[in-house]
Short mmCIF file of C-alpha atoms in Angstrom, two decimals:
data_model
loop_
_atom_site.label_atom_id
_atom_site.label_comp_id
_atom_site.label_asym_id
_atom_site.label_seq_id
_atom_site.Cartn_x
_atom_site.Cartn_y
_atom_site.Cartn_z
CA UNK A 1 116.81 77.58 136.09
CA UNK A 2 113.01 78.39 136.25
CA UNK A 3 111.56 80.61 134.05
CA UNK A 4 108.80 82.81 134.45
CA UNK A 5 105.97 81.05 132.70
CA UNK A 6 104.65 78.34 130.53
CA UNK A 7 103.55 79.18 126.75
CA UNK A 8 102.17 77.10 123.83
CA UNK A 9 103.18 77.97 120.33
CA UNK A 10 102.07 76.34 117.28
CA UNK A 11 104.78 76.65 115.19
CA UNK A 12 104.49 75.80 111.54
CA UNK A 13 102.37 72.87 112.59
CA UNK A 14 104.11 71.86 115.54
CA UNK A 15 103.11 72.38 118.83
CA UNK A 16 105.12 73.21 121.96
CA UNK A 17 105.07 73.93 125.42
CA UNK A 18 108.24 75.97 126.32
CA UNK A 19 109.25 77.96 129.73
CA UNK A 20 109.81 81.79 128.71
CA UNK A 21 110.94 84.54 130.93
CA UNK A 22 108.90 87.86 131.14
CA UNK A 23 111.76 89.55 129.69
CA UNK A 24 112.13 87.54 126.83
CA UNK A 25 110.38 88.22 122.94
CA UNK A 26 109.14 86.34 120.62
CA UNK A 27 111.91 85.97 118.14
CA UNK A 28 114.09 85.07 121.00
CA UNK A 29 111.91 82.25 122.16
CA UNK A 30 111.44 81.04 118.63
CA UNK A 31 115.28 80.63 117.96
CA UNK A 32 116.87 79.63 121.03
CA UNK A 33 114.00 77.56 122.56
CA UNK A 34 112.39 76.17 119.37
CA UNK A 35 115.23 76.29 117.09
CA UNK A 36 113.40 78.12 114.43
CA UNK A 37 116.00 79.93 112.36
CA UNK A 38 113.36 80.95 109.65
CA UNK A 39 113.29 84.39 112.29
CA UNK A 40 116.34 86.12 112.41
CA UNK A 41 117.40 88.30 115.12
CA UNK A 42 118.93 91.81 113.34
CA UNK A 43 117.64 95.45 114.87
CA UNK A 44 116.01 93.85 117.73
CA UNK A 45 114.15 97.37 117.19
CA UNK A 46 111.54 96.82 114.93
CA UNK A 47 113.58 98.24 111.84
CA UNK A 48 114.97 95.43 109.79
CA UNK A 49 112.01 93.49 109.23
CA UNK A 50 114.27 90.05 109.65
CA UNK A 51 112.01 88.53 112.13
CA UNK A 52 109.09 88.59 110.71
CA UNK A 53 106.69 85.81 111.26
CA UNK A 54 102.57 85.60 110.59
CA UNK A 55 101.19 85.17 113.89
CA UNK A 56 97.52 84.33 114.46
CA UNK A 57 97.46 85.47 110.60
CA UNK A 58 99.03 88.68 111.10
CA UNK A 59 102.31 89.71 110.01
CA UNK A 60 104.30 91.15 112.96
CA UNK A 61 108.04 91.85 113.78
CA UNK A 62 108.43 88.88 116.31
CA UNK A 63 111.37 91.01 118.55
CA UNK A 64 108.47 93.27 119.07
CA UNK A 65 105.83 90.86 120.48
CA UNK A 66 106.66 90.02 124.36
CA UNK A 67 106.63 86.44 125.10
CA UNK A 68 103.63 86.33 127.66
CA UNK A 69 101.74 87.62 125.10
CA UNK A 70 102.20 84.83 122.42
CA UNK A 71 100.99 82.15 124.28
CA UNK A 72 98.48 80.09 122.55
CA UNK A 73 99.19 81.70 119.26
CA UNK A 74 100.14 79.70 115.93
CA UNK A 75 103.11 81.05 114.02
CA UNK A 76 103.92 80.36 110.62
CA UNK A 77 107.96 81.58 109.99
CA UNK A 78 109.30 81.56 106.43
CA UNK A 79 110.22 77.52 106.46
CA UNK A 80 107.26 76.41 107.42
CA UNK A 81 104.22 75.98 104.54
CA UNK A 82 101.73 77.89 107.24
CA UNK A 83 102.40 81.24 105.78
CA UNK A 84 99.92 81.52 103.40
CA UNK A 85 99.54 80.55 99.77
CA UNK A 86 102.13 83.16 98.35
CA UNK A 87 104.96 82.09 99.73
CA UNK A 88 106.17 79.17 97.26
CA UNK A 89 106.05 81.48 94.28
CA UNK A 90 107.64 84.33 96.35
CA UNK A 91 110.37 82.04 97.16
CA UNK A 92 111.19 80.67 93.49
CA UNK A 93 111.18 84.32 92.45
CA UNK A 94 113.09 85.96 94.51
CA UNK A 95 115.52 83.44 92.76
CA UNK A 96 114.84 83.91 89.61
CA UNK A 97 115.36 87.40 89.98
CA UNK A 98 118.36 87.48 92.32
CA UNK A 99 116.44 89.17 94.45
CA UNK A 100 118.79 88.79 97.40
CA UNK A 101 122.57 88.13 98.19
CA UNK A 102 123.26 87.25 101.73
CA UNK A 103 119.77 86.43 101.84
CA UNK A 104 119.23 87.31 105.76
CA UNK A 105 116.58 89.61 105.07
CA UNK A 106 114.86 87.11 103.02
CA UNK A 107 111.90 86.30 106.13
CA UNK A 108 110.85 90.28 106.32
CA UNK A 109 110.89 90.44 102.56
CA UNK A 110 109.24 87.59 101.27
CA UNK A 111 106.55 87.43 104.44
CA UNK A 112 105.30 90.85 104.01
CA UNK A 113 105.20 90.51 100.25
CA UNK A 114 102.90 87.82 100.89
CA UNK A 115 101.05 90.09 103.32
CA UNK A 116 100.35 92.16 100.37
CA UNK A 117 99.21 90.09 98.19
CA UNK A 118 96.64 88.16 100.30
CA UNK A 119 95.21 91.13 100.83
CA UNK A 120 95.68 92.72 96.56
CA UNK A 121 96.67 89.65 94.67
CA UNK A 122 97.16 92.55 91.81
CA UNK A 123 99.64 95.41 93.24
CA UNK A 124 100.75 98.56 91.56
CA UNK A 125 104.47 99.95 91.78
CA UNK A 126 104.38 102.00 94.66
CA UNK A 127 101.88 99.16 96.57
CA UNK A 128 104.80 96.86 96.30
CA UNK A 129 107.48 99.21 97.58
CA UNK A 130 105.36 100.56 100.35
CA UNK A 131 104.87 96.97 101.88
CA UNK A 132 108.63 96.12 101.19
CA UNK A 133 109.30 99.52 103.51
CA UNK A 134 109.52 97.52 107.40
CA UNK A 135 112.51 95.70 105.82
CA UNK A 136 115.98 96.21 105.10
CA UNK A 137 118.33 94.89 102.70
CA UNK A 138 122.03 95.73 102.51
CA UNK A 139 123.06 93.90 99.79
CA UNK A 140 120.98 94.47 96.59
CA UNK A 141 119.04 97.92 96.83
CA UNK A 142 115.88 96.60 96.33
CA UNK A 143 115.11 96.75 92.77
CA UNK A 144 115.26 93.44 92.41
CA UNK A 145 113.06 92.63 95.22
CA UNK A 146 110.54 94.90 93.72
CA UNK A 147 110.77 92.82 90.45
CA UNK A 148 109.96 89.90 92.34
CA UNK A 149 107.17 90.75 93.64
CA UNK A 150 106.04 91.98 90.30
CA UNK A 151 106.57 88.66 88.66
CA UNK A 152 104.51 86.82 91.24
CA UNK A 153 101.41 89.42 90.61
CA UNK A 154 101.79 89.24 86.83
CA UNK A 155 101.23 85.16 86.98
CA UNK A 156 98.22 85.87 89.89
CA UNK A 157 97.19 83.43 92.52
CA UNK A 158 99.02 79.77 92.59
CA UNK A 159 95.75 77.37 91.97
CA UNK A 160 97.19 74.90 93.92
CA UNK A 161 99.48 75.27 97.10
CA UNK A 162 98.94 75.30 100.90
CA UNK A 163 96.18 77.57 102.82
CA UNK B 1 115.22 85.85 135.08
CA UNK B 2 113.40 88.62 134.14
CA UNK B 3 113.31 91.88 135.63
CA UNK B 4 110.00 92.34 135.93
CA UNK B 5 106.72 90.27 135.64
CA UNK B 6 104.10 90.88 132.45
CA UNK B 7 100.68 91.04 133.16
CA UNK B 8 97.68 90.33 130.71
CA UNK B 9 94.36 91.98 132.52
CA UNK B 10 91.14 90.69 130.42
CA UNK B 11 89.17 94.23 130.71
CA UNK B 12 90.55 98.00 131.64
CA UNK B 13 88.98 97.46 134.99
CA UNK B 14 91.73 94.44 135.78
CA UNK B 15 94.63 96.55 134.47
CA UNK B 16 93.54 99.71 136.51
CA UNK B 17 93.70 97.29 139.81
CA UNK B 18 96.90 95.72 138.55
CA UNK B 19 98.34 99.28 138.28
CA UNK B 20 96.99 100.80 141.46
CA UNK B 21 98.16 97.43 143.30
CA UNK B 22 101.44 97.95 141.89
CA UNK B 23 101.77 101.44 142.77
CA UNK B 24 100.38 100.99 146.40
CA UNK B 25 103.23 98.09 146.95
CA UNK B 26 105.99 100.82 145.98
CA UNK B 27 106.46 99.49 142.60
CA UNK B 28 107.16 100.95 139.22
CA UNK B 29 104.03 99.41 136.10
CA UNK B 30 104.52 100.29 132.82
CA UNK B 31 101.45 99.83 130.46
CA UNK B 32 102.33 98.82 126.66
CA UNK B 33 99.36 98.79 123.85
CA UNK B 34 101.26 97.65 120.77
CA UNK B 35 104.50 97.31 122.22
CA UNK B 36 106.66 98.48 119.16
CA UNK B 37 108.47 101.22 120.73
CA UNK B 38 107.94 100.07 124.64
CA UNK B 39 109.54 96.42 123.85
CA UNK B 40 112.91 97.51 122.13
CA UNK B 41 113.70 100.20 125.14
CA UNK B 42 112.55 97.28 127.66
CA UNK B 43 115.13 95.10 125.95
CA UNK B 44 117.89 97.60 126.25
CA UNK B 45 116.93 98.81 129.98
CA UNK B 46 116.08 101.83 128.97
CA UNK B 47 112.79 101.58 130.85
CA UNK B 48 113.11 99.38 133.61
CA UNK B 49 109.30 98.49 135.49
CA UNK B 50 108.68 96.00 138.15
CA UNK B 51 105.35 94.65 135.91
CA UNK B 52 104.43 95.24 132.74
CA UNK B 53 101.07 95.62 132.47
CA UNK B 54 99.97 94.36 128.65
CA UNK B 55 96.59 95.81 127.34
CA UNK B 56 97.02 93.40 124.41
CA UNK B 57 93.75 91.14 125.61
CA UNK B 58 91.98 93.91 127.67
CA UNK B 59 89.08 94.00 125.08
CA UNK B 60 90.51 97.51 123.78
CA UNK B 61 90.57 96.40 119.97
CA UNK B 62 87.74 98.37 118.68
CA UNK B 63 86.45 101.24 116.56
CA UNK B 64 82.97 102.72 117.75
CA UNK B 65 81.21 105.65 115.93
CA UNK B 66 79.37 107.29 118.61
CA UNK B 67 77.25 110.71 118.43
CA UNK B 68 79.85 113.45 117.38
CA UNK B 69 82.54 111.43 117.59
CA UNK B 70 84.21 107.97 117.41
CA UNK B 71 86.87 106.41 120.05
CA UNK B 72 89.62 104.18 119.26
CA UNK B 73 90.71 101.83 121.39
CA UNK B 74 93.70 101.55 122.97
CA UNK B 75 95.16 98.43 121.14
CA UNK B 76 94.02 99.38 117.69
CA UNK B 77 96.37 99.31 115.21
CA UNK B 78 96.90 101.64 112.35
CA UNK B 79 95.98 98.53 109.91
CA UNK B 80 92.87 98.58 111.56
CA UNK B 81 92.58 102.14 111.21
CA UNK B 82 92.69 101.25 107.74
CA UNK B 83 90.95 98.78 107.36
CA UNK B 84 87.79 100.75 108.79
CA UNK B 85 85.25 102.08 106.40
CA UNK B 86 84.15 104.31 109.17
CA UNK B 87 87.08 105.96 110.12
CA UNK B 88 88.24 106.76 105.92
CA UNK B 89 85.03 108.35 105.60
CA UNK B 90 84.91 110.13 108.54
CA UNK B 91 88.13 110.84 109.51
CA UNK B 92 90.07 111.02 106.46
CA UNK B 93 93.24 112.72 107.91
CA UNK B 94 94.04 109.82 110.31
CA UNK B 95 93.01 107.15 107.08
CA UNK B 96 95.65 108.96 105.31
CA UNK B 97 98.68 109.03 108.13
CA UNK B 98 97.97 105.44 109.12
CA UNK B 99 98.65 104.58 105.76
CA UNK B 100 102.01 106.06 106.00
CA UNK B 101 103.22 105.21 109.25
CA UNK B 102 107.12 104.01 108.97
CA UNK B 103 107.96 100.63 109.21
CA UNK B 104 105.78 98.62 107.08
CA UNK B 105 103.01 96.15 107.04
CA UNK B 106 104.16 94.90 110.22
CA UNK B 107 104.54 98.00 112.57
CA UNK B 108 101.28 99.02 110.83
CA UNK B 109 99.84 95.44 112.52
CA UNK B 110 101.26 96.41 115.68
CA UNK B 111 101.51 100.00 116.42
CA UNK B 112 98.56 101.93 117.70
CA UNK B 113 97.12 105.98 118.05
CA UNK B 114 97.72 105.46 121.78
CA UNK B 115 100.41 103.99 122.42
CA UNK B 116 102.50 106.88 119.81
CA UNK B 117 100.18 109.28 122.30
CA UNK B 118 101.65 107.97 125.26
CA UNK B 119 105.12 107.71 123.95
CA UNK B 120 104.89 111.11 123.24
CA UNK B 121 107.78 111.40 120.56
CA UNK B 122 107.67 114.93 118.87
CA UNK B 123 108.82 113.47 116.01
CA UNK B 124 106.30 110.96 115.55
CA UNK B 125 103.16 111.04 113.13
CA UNK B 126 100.23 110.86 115.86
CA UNK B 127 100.77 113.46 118.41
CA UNK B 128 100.54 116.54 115.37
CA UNK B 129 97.89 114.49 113.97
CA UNK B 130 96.00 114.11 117.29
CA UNK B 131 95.89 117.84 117.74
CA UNK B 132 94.64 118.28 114.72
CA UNK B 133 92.24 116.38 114.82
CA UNK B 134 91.28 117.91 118.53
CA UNK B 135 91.48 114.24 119.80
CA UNK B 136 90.43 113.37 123.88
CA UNK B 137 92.40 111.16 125.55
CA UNK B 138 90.09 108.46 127.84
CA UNK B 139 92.77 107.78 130.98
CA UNK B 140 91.50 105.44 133.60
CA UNK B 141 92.45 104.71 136.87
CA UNK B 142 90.89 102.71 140.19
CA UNK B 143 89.67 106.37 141.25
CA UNK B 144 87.79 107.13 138.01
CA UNK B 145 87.94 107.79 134.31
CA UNK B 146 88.87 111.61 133.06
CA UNK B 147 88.63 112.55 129.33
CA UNK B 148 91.72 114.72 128.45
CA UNK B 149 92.21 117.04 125.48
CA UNK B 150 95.51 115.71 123.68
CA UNK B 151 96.92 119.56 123.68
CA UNK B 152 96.78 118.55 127.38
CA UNK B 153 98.25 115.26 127.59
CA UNK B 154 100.92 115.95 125.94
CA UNK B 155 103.70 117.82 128.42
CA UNK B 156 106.93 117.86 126.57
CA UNK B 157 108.97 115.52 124.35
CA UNK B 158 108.74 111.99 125.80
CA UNK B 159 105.94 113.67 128.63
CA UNK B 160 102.52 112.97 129.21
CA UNK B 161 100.17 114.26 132.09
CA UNK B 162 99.31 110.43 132.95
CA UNK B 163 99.75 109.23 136.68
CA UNK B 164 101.70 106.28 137.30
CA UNK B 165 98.47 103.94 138.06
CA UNK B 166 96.63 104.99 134.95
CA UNK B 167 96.30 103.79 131.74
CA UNK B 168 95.02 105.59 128.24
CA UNK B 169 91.67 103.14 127.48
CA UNK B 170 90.80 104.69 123.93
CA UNK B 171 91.39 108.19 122.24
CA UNK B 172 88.38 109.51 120.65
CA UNK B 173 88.07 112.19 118.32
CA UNK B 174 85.23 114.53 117.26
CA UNK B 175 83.17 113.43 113.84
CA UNK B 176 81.28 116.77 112.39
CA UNK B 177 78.33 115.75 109.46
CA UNK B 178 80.39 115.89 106.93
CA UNK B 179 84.26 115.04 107.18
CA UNK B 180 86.66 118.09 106.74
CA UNK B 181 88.67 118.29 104.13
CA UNK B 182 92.68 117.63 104.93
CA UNK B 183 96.04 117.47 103.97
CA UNK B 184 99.33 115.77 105.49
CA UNK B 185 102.84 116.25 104.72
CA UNK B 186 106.43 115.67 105.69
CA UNK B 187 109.62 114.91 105.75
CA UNK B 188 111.69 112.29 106.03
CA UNK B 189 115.31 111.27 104.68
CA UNK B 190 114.56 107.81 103.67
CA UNK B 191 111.24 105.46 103.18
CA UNK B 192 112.56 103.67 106.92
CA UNK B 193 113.19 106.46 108.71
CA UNK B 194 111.27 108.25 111.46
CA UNK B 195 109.49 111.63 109.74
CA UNK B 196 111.58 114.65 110.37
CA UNK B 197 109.01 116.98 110.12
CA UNK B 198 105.48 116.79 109.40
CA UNK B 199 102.21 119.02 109.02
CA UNK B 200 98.86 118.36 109.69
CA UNK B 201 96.15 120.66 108.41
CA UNK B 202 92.73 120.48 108.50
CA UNK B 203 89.89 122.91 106.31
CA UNK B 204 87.90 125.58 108.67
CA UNK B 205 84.68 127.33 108.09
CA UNK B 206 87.61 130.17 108.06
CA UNK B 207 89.31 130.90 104.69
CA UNK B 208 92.37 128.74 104.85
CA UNK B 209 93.23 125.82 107.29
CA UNK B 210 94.45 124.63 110.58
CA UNK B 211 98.10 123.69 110.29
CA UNK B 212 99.63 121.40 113.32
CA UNK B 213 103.28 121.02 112.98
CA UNK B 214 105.01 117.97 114.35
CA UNK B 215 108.97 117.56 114.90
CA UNK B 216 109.55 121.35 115.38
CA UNK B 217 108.39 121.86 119.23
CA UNK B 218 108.76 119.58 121.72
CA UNK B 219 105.02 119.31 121.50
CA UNK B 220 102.70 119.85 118.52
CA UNK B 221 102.57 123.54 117.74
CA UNK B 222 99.26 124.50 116.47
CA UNK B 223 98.75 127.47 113.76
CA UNK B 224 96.03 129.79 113.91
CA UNK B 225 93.67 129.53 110.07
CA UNK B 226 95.73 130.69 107.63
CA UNK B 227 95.42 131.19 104.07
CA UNK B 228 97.67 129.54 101.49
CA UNK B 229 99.52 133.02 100.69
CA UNK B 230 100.27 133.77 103.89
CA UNK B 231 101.79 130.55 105.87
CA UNK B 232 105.15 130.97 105.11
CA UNK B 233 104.87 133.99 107.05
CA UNK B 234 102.62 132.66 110.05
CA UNK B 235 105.35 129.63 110.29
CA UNK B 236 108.01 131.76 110.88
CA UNK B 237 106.69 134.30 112.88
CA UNK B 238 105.65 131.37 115.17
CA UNK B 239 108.67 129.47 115.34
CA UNK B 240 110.57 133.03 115.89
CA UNK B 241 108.73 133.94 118.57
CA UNK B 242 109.45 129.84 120.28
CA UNK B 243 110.74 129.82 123.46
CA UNK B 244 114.63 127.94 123.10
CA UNK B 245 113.33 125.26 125.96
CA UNK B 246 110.95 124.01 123.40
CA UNK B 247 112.72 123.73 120.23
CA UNK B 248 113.09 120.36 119.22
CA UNK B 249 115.89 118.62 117.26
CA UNK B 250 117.37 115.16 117.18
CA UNK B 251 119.80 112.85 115.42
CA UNK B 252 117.86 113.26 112.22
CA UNK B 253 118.14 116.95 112.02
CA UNK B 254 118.72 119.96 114.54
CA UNK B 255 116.68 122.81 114.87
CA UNK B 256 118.37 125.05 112.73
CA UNK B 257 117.12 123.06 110.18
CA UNK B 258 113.70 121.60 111.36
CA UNK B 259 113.10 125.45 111.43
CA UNK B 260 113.84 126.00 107.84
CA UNK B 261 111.79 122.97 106.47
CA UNK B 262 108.58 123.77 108.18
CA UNK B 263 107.28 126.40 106.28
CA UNK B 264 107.54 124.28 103.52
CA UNK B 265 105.90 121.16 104.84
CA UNK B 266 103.06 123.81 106.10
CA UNK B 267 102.60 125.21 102.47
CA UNK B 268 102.39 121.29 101.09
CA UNK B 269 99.86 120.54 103.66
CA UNK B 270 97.43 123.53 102.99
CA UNK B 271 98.36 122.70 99.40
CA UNK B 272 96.75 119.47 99.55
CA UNK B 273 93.83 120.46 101.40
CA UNK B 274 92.99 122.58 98.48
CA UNK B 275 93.70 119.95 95.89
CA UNK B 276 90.56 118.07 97.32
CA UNK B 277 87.60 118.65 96.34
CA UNK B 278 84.53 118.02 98.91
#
C-alpha cells in the first residue's frame, strides 16, 4: 500500500522515517505507525486535550496538526523525558494528589501544566485553571488536578532533571 | 489513500499559484492557517478538497507595526498575539480575547485571527472582535492582492466573500496614537465550551462606546455609540428590528435566548470600558 509521502519525526529521542497519507494527523501517525501510546486519540476535535504532545517546543493537540506538516519536527509525548523539565514532578504529583482515575487524560493535563510553568514557574489560582481549560477529565472534576499543579509551584523549579 | 494531496507553498506567492493551478484543472483547494477547526471537519468529510493548500511554512508568522496600523499574519497564533508587546499596548482588545480563546494553551498555539475570519463562525470570538476593531482583510490571488474591510468579508454564518483561488495573507487593523480604551464580554456555559454570546466594545471620541455583538446575527451586528444608560434599549431595538434570515442560534442556545442575553453582555462590555482608566 503506498502512502502519500515520507516524514521524519524525532520522537522522544528517536528518530524515524515513516510513510503517512495526506489524510492522516499527527496523533494518528504517532500511535499506529510509531507506537507511541503516550498520545491518546479521544475528540479527534481538538476538545479533550488527550493528545497533546510538545512539538518543536510548542504544546499542540496532535489530532489537529496534519501529517505533511510535521515532517522534520521533534516531538516529545508524555513518556518520553523530552518534554521539558516539569514533567517528573508533575507526574509524582498528580499521584500524590490523586489527581486522576482512569488516567487517560493524564498527556493533556500534565503537558500543558508544564506549558505553564515553563513559561510562570510561580502560577496563581485562576493561571492554573485557565491552562488546565483545553483538557477534559471525566473522572475527578478537576480539583485535584488543580492541587497538583499547585504543589509543583509551591516546591519551584526541580534543580536537577532533563532540559 | 488520502482524498486529497496537502501542499506546503514556502511564500503566499507559491500558494496563490498552487490555488489558481488547482482551480484552472477543475479542482476544489482548501487553504488551512492553523488548522484547528479545518482538520477535525477534513477528518469527518465534512469538507472534502482535492489539495489542501497549508500556509503553515508560507512565511506568514509575523506581527508588523506599520504607520496607522499593524497586520497579522495569516499563521499567527493567538499565543503569539500574546506574547507581543506591541499588539497589548496597542491593541488591547484583541490582547484581551486572545487570552481567552476556548480550548487552552494548545488551541491558543495553534489557532489564528484568520483562520476564525475565514471560518466565519458567528459564534466565535474573532469575527465580533474584528469588526470592532475595523480590521482589513489582505486576500491574495495570482490576479492581485485586494484589502477588504472585515464587515465585508464576512457574508453570513460559515460565508466569506473569498474566491476559490484566494487565500487571506494577513488581517491588519488600524493603530490610532494612543490605544482606545475597551471592554469584552460573554457568555458561555462552561470554561470548554464555544462562547454563546459575546460583546465587543470599544471607547469613541462620542460619549459612550462601540458595541459589536457576536453569536446573535449570523454576522457581527455592530451598535451605533451608546451610552451606558441607554444600551439595553439600543440592543433591543436592534435585535427587534433583525430580519428572521439573520438570527442566529445553535446547539448551545436558540435565538429566543441569544436575544435575551445580549443586552446584558452589551451592558458588561461598556461596563468594563468604563472601569479602565486611560
Amino acid at each position: 500500500m503506498t502512502t502519500s509521502r515520507s516524514i521524519r519525526l524525532t520522537v522522544d529521542g528517536i528518530t524515524t522515517d515513516t510513510g503517512v497519507d495526506d489524510d492522516e494527523t499527527l496523533v494518528d501517525v504517532l500511535r499506529d505507525r510509531l507506537g507511541s501510546t503516550a498520545v491518546r486519540a479521544g475528540c479527534r476535535n481538538g476538545d479533550c486535550g488527550t493528545c497533546t504532545a510538545v512539538v518543536d517546543g510548542t504544546h499542540l493537540k496532535t489530532c489537529l496538526v496534519p501529517a505533511a506538516r510535521a515532517d522534520g519536527t521533534t516531538v516529545g509525548t508524555l513518556a518520553g523525558d523530552g518534554s521539558g523539565r516539569w514533567v517528573a514532578p508533575l507526574r509524582r504529583a498528580f499521584m500524590q494528589e490523586y489527581a486522576f482515575q482512569c488516567g487517560f487524560c493524564l498527556p493533556g493535563m500534565i503537558l500543558s501544566a508544564a506549558a505553564l510553568l515553563d513559561r510562570d514557574p510561580h502560577p496563581d489560582d485562576a493561571a492554573i485553571r485557565d491552562a488546565l481549560s483545553g483538557n477534559l477529565c471525566r473522572c475527578t472534576g478537576y480539583v485535584n488536578a488543580v492541587r497538583a499543579v499547585r504543589a509543583v509551584r509551591s516546591v519551584g523549579a526541580p534543580v536537577s532533571g532533563h532540559d | 489513500m488520502s482524498p486529497y494531496r496537502t501542499v506546503l507553498p514556502p511564500d503566499p506567492a507559491a500558494a496563490a499559484e498552487q490555488l489558481a493551478e488547482t482551480v484552472t484543472g477543475g479542482g476544489t483547494p482548501l487553504v488551512i492557517s492553523g488548522g484547528t477547526l479545518a482538520v477535525p471537519a477534513l477528518q469527518r468529510g465534512e469538507l472534502t478538497p482535492t489539495v489542501l493548500v497549508d500556509l503553515h511554512r508560507a512565511g506568514l508568522d509575523t506581527v508588523v507595526l506599520h504607520d496607522g496600523y499593524v497586520e497579522i499574519g495569516a499563521t499567527v497564533t493567538y499565543q503569539r498575539i500574546l506574547d507581543s508587546p506591541a499588539l497589548a499596548e496597542r491593541v488591547p482588545l484583541l490582547h484581551r480575547v486572545a487570552g481567552g480563546i476556548t480550548g487552552g494553551i494548545q488551541i491558543r498555539n495553534q489557532a489564528t485571527v484568520a483562520g476564525a475570519l475565514c471560518a466565519a463562525r458567528p459564534q466565535s470570538d474573532a469575527p465580533a472582535t474584528a469588526v470592532a476593531l475595523g480590521a482589513r482583510v489582505v486576500v491574495r490571488s495570482v490576479r492581485g492582492t485586494r484589502i477588504v474591510p472585515v464587515e465585508e468579508f464576512l457574508t453570513g454564518a460559515g460565508r466569506t466573500d473569498l474566491a476559490a483561488d484566494e487565500l487571506v495573507e494577513a488581517v491588519r487593523i488600524p493603530v490610532g496614537p494612543a490605544p482606545r480604551r475597551c471592554g469584552y464580554a460573554k457568555l458561555k456555559f462552561a470554561e470548554s465550551s464555544w462562547p454563546v454570546v459575546t460583546a465587543a466594545a470599544l471607547a469613541t471620541a462620542a460619549p459612550g462606546a462601540t458595541v459589536v455583538l457576536g453569536g446573535v446575527a449570523v454576522t457581527p451586528l455592530r451598535l451605533p455609540p451608546t451610552p451606558p444608560d441607554r444600551i439595553g434599549d439600543v440592543v433591543a431595538d436592534r435585535l427587534a428590528r433583525l430580519p428572521p434570515e439573520q438570527h442566529w442560534s445553535d446547539l448551545r442556545a436558540g435565538w429566543a435566548y441569544r436575544r435575551s442575553v445580549a443586552p446584558t453582555l452589551a451592558a458588561r462590555a461598556l461596563a468594563a470600558v468604563a472601569e479602565e482608566h486611560p
